[in-house]
mmCIF file of C-alpha atoms in Angstrom:
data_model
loop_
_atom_site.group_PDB
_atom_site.id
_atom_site.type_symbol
_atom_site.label_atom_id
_atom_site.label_comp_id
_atom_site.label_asym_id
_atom_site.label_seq_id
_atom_site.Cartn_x
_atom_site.Cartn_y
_atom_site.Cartn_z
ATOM 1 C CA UNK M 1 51.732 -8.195 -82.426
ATOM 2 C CA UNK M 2 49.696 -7.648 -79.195
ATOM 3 C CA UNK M 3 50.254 -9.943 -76.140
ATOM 4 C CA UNK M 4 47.554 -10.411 -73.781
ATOM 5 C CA UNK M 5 47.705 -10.831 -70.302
ATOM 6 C CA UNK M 6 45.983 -13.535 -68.405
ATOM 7 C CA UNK M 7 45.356 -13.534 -64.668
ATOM 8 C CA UNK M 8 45.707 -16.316 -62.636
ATOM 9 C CA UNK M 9 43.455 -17.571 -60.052
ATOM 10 C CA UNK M 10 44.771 -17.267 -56.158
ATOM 11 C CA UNK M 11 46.101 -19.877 -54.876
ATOM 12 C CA UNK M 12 44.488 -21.370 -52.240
ATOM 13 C CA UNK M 13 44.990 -20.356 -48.801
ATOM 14 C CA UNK M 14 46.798 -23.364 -46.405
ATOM 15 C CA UNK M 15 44.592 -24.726 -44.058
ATOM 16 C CA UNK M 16 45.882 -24.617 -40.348
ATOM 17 C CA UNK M 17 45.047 -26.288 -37.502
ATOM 18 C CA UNK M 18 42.950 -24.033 -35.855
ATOM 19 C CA UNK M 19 40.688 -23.542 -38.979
ATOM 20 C CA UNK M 20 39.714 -27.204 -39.122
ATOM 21 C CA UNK M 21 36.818 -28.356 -37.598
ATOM 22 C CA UNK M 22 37.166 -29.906 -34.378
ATOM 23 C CA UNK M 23 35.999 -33.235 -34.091
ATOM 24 C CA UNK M 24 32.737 -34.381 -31.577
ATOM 25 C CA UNK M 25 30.290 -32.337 -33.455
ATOM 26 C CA UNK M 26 28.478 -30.628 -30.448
ATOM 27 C CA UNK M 27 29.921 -28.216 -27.697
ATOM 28 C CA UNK M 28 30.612 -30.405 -24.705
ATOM 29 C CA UNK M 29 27.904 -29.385 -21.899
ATOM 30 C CA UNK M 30 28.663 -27.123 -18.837
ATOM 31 C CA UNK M 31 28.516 -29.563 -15.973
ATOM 32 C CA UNK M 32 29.899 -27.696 -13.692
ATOM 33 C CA UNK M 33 26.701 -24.983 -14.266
ATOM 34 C CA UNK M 34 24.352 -27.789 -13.492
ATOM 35 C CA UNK M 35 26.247 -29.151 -10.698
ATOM 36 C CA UNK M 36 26.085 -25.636 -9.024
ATOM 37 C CA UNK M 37 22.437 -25.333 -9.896
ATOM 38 C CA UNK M 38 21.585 -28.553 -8.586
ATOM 39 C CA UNK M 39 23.472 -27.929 -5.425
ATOM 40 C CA UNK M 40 21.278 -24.570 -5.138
ATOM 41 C CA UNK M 41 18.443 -26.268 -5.753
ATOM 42 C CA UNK M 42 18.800 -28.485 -2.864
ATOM 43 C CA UNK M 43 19.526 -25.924 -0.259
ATOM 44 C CA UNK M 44 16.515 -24.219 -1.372
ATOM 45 C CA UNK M 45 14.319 -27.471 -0.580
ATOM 46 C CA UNK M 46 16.455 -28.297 2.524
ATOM 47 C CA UNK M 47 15.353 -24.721 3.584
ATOM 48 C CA UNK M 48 11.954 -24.472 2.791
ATOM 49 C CA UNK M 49 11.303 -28.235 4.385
ATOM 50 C CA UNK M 50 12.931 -26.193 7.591
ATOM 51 C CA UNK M 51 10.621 -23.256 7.735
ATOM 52 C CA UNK M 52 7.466 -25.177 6.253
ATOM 53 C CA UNK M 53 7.959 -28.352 8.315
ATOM 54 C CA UNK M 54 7.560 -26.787 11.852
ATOM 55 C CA UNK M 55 4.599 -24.353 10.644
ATOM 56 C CA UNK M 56 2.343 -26.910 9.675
ATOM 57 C CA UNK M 57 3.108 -29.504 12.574
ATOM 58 C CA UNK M 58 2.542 -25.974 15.308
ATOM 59 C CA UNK M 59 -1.312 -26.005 12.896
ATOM 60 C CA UNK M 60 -2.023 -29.927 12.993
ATOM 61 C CA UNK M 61 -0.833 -30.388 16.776
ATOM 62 C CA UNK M 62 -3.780 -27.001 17.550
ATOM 63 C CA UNK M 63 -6.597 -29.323 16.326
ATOM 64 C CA UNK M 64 -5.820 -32.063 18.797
ATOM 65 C CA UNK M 65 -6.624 -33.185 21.950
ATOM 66 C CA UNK M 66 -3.678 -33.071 24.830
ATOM 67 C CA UNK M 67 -3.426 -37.152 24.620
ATOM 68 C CA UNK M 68 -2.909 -37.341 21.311
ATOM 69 C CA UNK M 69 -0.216 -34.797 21.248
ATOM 70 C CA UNK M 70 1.865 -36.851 23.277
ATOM 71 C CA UNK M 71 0.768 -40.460 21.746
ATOM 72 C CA UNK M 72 1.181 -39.499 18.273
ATOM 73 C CA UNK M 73 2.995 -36.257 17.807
ATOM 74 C CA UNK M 74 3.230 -36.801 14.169
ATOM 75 C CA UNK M 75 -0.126 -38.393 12.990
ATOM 76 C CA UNK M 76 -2.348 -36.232 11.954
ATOM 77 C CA UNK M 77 -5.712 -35.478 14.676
ATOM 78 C CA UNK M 78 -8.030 -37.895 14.725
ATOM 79 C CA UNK M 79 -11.133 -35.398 14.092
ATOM 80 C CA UNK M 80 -10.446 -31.536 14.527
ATOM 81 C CA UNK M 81 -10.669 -30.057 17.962
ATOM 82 C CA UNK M 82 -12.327 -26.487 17.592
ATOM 83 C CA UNK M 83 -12.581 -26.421 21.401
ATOM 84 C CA UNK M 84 -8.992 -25.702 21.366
ATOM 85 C CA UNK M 85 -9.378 -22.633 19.520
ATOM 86 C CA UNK M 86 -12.500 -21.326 21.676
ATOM 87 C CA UNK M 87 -10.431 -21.832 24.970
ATOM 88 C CA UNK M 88 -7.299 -19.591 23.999
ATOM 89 C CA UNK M 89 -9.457 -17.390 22.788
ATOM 90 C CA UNK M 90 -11.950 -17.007 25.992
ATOM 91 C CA UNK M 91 -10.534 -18.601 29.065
ATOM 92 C CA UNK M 92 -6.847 -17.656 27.805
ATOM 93 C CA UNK M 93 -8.138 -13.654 27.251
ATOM 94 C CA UNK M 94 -6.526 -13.953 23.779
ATOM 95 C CA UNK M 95 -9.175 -11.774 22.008
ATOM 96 C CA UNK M 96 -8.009 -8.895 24.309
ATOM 97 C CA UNK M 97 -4.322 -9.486 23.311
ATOM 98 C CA UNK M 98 -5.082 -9.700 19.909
ATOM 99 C CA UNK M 99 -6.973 -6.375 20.520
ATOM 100 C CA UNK M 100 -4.312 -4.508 21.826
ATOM 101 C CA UNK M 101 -1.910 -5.780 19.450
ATOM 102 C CA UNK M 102 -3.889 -4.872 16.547
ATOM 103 C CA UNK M 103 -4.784 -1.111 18.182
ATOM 104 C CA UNK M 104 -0.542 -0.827 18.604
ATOM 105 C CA UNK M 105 0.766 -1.841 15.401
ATOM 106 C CA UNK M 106 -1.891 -0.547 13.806
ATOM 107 C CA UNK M 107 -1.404 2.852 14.927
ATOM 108 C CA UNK M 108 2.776 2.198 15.141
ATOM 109 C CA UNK M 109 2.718 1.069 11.932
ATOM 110 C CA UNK M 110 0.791 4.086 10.476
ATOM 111 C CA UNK M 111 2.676 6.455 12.082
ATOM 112 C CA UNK M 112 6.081 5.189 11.423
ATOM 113 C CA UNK M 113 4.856 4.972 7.520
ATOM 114 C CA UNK M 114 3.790 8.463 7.258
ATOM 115 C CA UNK M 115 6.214 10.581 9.381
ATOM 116 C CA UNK M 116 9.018 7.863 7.734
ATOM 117 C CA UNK M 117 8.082 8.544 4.273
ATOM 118 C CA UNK M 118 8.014 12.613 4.608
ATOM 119 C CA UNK M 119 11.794 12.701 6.367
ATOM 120 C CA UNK M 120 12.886 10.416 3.591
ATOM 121 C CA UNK M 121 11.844 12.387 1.013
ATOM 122 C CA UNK M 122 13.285 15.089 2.496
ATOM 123 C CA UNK M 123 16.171 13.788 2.572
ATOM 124 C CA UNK M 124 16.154 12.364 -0.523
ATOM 125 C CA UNK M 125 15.156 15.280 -2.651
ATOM 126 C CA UNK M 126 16.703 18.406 -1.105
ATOM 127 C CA UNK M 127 19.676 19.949 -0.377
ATOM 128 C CA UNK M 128 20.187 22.088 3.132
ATOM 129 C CA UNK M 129 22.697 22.467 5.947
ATOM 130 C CA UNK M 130 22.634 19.102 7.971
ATOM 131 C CA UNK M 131 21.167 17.278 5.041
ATOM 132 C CA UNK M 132 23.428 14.333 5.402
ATOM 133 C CA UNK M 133 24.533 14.809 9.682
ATOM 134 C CA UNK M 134 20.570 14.352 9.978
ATOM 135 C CA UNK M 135 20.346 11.556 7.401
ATOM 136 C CA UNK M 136 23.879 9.308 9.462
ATOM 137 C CA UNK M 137 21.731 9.786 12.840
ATOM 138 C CA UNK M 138 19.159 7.939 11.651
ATOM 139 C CA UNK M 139 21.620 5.425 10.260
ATOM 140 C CA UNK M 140 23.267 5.339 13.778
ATOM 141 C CA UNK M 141 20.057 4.833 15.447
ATOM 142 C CA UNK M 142 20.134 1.068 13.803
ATOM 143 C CA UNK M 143 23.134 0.119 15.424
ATOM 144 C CA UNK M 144 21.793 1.453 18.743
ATOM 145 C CA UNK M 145 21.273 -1.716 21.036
ATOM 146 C CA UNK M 146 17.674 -1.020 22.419
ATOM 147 C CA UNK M 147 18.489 -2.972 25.654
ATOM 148 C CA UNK M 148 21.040 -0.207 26.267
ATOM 149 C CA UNK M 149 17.890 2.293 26.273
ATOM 150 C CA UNK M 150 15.518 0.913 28.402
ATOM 151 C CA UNK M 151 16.120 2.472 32.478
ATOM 152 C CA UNK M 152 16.502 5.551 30.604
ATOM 153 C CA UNK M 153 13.225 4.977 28.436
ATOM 154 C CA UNK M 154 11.318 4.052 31.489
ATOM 155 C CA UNK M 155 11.891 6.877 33.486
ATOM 156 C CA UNK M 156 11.128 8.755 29.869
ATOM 157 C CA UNK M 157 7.654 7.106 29.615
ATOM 158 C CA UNK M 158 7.170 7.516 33.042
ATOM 159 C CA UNK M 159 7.697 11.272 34.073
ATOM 160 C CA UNK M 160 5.692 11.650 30.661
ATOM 161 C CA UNK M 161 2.328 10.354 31.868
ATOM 162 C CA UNK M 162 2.448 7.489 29.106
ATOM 163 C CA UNK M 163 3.740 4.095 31.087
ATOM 164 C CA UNK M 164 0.982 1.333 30.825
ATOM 165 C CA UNK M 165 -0.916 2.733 28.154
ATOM 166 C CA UNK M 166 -1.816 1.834 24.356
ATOM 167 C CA UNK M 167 -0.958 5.565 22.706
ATOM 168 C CA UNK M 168 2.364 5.554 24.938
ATOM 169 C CA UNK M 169 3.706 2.695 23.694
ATOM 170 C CA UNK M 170 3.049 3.554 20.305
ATOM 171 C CA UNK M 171 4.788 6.752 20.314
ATOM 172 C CA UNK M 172 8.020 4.021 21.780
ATOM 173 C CA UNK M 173 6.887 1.389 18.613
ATOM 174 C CA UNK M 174 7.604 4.632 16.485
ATOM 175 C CA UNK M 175 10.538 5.942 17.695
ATOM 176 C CA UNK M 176 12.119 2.199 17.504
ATOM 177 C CA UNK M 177 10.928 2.313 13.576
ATOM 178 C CA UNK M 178 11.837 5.396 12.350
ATOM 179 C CA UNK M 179 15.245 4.431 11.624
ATOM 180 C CA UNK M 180 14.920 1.687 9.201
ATOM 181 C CA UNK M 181 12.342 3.069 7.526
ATOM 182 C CA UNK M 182 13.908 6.532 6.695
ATOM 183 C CA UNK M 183 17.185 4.496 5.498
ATOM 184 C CA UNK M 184 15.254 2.529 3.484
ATOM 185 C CA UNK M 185 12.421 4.731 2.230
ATOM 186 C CA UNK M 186 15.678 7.580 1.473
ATOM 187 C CA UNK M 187 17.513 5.475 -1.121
ATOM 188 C CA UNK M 188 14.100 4.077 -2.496
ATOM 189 C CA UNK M 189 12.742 7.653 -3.055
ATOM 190 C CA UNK M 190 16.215 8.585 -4.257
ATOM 191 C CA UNK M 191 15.592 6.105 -7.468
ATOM 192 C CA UNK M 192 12.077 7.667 -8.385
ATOM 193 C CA UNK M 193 12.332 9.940 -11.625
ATOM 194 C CA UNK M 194 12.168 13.595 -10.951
ATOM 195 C CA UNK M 195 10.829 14.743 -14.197
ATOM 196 C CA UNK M 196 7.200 14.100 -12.141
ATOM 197 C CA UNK M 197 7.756 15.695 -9.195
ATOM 198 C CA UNK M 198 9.118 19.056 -11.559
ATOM 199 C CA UNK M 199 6.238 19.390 -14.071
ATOM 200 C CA UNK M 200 3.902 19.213 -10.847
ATOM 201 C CA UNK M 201 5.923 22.050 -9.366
ATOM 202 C CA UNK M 202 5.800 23.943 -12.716
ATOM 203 C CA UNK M 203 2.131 23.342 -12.462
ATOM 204 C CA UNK M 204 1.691 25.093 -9.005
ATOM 205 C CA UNK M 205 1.242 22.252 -6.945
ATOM 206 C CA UNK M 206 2.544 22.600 -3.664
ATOM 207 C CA UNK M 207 5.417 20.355 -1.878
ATOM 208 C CA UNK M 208 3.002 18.708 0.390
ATOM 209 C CA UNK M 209 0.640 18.125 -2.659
ATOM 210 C CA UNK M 210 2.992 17.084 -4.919
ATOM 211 C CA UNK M 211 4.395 14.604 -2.186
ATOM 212 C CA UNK M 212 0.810 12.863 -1.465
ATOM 213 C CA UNK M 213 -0.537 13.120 -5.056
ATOM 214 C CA UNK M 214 2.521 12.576 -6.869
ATOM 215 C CA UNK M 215 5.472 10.953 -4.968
ATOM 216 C CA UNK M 216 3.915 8.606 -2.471
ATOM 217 C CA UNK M 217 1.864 6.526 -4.963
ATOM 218 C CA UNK M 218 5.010 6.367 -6.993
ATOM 219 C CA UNK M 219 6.609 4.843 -3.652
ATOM 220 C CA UNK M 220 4.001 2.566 -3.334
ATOM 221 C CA UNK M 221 6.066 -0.548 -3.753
ATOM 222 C CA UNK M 222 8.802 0.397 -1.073
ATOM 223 C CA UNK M 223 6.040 1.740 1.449
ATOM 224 C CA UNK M 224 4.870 -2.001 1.419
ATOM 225 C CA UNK M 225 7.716 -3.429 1.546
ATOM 226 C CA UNK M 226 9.146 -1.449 4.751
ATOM 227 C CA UNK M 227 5.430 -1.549 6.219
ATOM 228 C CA UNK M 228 5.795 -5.566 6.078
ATOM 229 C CA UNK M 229 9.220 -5.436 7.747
ATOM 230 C CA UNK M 230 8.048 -2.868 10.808
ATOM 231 C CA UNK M 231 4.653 -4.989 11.176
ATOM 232 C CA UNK M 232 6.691 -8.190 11.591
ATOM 233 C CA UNK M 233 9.106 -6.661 13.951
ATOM 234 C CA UNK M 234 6.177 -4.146 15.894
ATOM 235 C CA UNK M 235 3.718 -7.534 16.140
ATOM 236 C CA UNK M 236 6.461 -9.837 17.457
ATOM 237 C CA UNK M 237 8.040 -6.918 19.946
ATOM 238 C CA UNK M 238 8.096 -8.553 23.168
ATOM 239 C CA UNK M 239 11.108 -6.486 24.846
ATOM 240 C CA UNK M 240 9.598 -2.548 25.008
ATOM 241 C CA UNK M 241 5.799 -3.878 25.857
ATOM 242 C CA UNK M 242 7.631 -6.094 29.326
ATOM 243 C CA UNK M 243 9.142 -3.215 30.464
ATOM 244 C CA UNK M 244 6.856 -0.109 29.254
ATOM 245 C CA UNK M 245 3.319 -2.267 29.558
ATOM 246 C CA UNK M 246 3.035 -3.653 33.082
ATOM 247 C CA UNK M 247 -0.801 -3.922 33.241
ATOM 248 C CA UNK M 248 -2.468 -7.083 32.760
ATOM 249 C CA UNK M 249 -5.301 -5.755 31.263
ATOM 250 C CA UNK M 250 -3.323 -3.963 28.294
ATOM 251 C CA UNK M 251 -0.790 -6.905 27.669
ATOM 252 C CA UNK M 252 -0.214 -7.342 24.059
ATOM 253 C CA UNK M 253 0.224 -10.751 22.148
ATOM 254 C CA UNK M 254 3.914 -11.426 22.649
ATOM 255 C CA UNK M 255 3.461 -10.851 26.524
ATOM 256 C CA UNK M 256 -0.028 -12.856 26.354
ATOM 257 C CA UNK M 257 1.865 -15.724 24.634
ATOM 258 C CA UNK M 258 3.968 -15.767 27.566
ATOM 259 C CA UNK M 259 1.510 -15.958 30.297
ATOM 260 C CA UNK M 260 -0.273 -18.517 28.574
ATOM 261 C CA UNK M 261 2.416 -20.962 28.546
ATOM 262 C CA UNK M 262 3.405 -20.269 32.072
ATOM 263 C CA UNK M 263 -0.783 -21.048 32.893
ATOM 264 C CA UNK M 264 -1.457 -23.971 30.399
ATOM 265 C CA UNK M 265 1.743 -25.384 31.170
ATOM 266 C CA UNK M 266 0.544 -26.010 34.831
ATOM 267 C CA UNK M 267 -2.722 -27.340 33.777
ATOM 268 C CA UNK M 268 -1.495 -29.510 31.249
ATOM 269 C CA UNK M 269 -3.420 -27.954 28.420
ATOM 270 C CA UNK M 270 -0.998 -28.078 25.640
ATOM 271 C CA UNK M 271 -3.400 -27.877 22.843
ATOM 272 C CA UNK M 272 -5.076 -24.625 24.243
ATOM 273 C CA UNK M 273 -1.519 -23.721 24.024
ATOM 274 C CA UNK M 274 -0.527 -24.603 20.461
ATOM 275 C CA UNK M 275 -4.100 -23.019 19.502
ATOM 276 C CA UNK M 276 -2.717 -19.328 20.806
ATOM 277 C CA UNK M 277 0.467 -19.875 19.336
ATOM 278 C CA UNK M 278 -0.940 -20.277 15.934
ATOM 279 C CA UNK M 279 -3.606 -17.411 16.625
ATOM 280 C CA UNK M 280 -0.590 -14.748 17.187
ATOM 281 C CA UNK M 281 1.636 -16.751 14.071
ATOM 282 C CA UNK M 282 -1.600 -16.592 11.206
ATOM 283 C CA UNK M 283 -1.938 -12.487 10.725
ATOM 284 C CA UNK M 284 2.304 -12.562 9.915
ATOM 285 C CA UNK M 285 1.958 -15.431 7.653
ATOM 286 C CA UNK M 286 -1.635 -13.578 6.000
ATOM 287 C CA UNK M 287 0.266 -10.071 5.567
ATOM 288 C CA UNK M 288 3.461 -12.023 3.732
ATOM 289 C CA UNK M 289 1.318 -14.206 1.528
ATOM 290 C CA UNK M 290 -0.628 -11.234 0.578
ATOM 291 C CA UNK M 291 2.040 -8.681 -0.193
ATOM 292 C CA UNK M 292 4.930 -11.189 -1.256
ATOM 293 C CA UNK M 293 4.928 -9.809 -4.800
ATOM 294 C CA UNK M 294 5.266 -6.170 -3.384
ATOM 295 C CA UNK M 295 8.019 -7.002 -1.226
ATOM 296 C CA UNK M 296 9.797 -8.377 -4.022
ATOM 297 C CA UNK M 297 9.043 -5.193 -6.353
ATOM 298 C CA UNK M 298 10.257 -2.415 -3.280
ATOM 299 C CA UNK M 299 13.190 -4.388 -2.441
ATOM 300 C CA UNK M 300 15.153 -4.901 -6.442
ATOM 301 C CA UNK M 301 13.474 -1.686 -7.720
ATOM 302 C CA UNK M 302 16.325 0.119 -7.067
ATOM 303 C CA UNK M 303 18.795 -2.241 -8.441
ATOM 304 C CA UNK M 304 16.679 -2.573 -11.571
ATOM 305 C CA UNK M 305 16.633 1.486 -11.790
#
């Protein structure tokens, strides 16, 4: 006589309170996410009404007469006063500022990029004696008040052969560069891959070839972005051109600027005025629009690295 055995089925398990569904249905939203975005939001707009607002009443006061300015400051001009424009740019000798402005930066600017980028590679790349005393020097130069230098610059310039002229004060636009731009260019070159740079040395190129072929168009991104930062700060120097550039005929924008408002203040020409002021603002505002989305790129490529 054979018994069988029979299974029986599990009981089921008890259901506890944190295995029954909730009631409501849906998640209940993240206010406090919007809220913060909102209020982020806002400052952005409350900002950007700031910076844009003044621009573009400096551009619509240029374009009108000197009655109108004063009736109706915030109408826009009646018809658009070109004369405004031809008088800076004549009778105020702004077409000689802009002219010297564009020889200095020009020339600053280029120089600071190229002897900038070599030291920060250097820096960046190799190892020696002094490698990182050399590298906190520049970093120190930052801090350095440039009001602190300027008797001692003078007399610098001066026993040099190089006060009140254009390739003088260039050599000072460069010197005042340098040190941002190696700190910046050394930690940008410091996230470029080096698997490049070595298969071009086991190629035979050369150090200098490999860093103009190889590394600076890989750099290209944080060249602009440090060229955008020394043209703003080289075009709107106003400091080292009082003291180094004392000749009326060499004057640069900044310094033009301010003779111009001392002069058109006395004659009451206010538009000629707001015309030069928006002459020296348009090539900043042109060189931002233009390279924006470079900026961007050199300045979070090495957080995205």
């Amino acid at each position: 006589m054979s018994i069988e055995k029979t299974t029986e089925p599990p009981a089921p398990a008890a259901v506890t309170k944190t295995d029954a569904p909730r009631g409501g249905g849906e998640p209940r939203p993240k206010k406090e996410g919007q809220v913060l975005n909102a209020f982020s939001h806002g400052i952005l707009v409350l900002w950007a009404v700031m910076v844009v607002l003044p621009l573009l009443w400096a551009v619509m006061t240029s374009f009108k007469d000197d009655g109108a300015i004063f009736g109706s400051p915030w109408s826009l001009p009646d018809k658009l006063h070109f004369d405004n424009w031809s008088r800076a740019w004549t009778e105020a000798n702004m077409s000689d500022y802009f002219l010297n402005t564009v020889l200095v930066v020009g020339g600053s600017l280029i120089g600071t990029l190229v002897l900038g980028s070599m030291a920060a590679y250097v820096l960046a790349r190799f190892d020696f004696p002094g490698n990182r005393f050399i590298y906190y020097l520049f970093v120190g130069g930052m801090s350095f008040p440039i009001m602190l230098a300027l008797v001692p610059l003078f007399y610098v310039v001066n026993n040099m052969g190089l006060l009140n002229t254009i390739h003088g004060l260039i050599l000072v636009y460069i010197a005042y560069s340098l040190p941002f731009t190696v700190f910046f260019l050394t930690v940008f070159f410091r996230t470029l891959p080096s698997s490049v740079a070595e298969a071009a040395f086991v190629d035979g190129a050369s150090h200098s070839r490999t860093f103009f072929q190889i590394m600076v168009p890989m750099a290209k991104p944080g060249l602009i972005s440090v060229g955008i930062f020394n043209f703003l700060g080289q075009w709107n120097q106003y400091m080292l051109p009082t003291v180094l550039n004392t000749d009326p005929d060499k004057r640069v924008l900044t310094q033009g600027l301010v003779q111009l408002a001392v002069s058109q203040g006395y004659k009451g020409d206010w538009s000629g005025l707001f015309a030069g002021l928006v002459m020296a603002m348009l090539p900043v505002l042109a060189a931002y629009i233009v390279f924006q989305r470079q900026v961007v790129q050199g300045l979070t490529a090495g957080a995205l690295k």
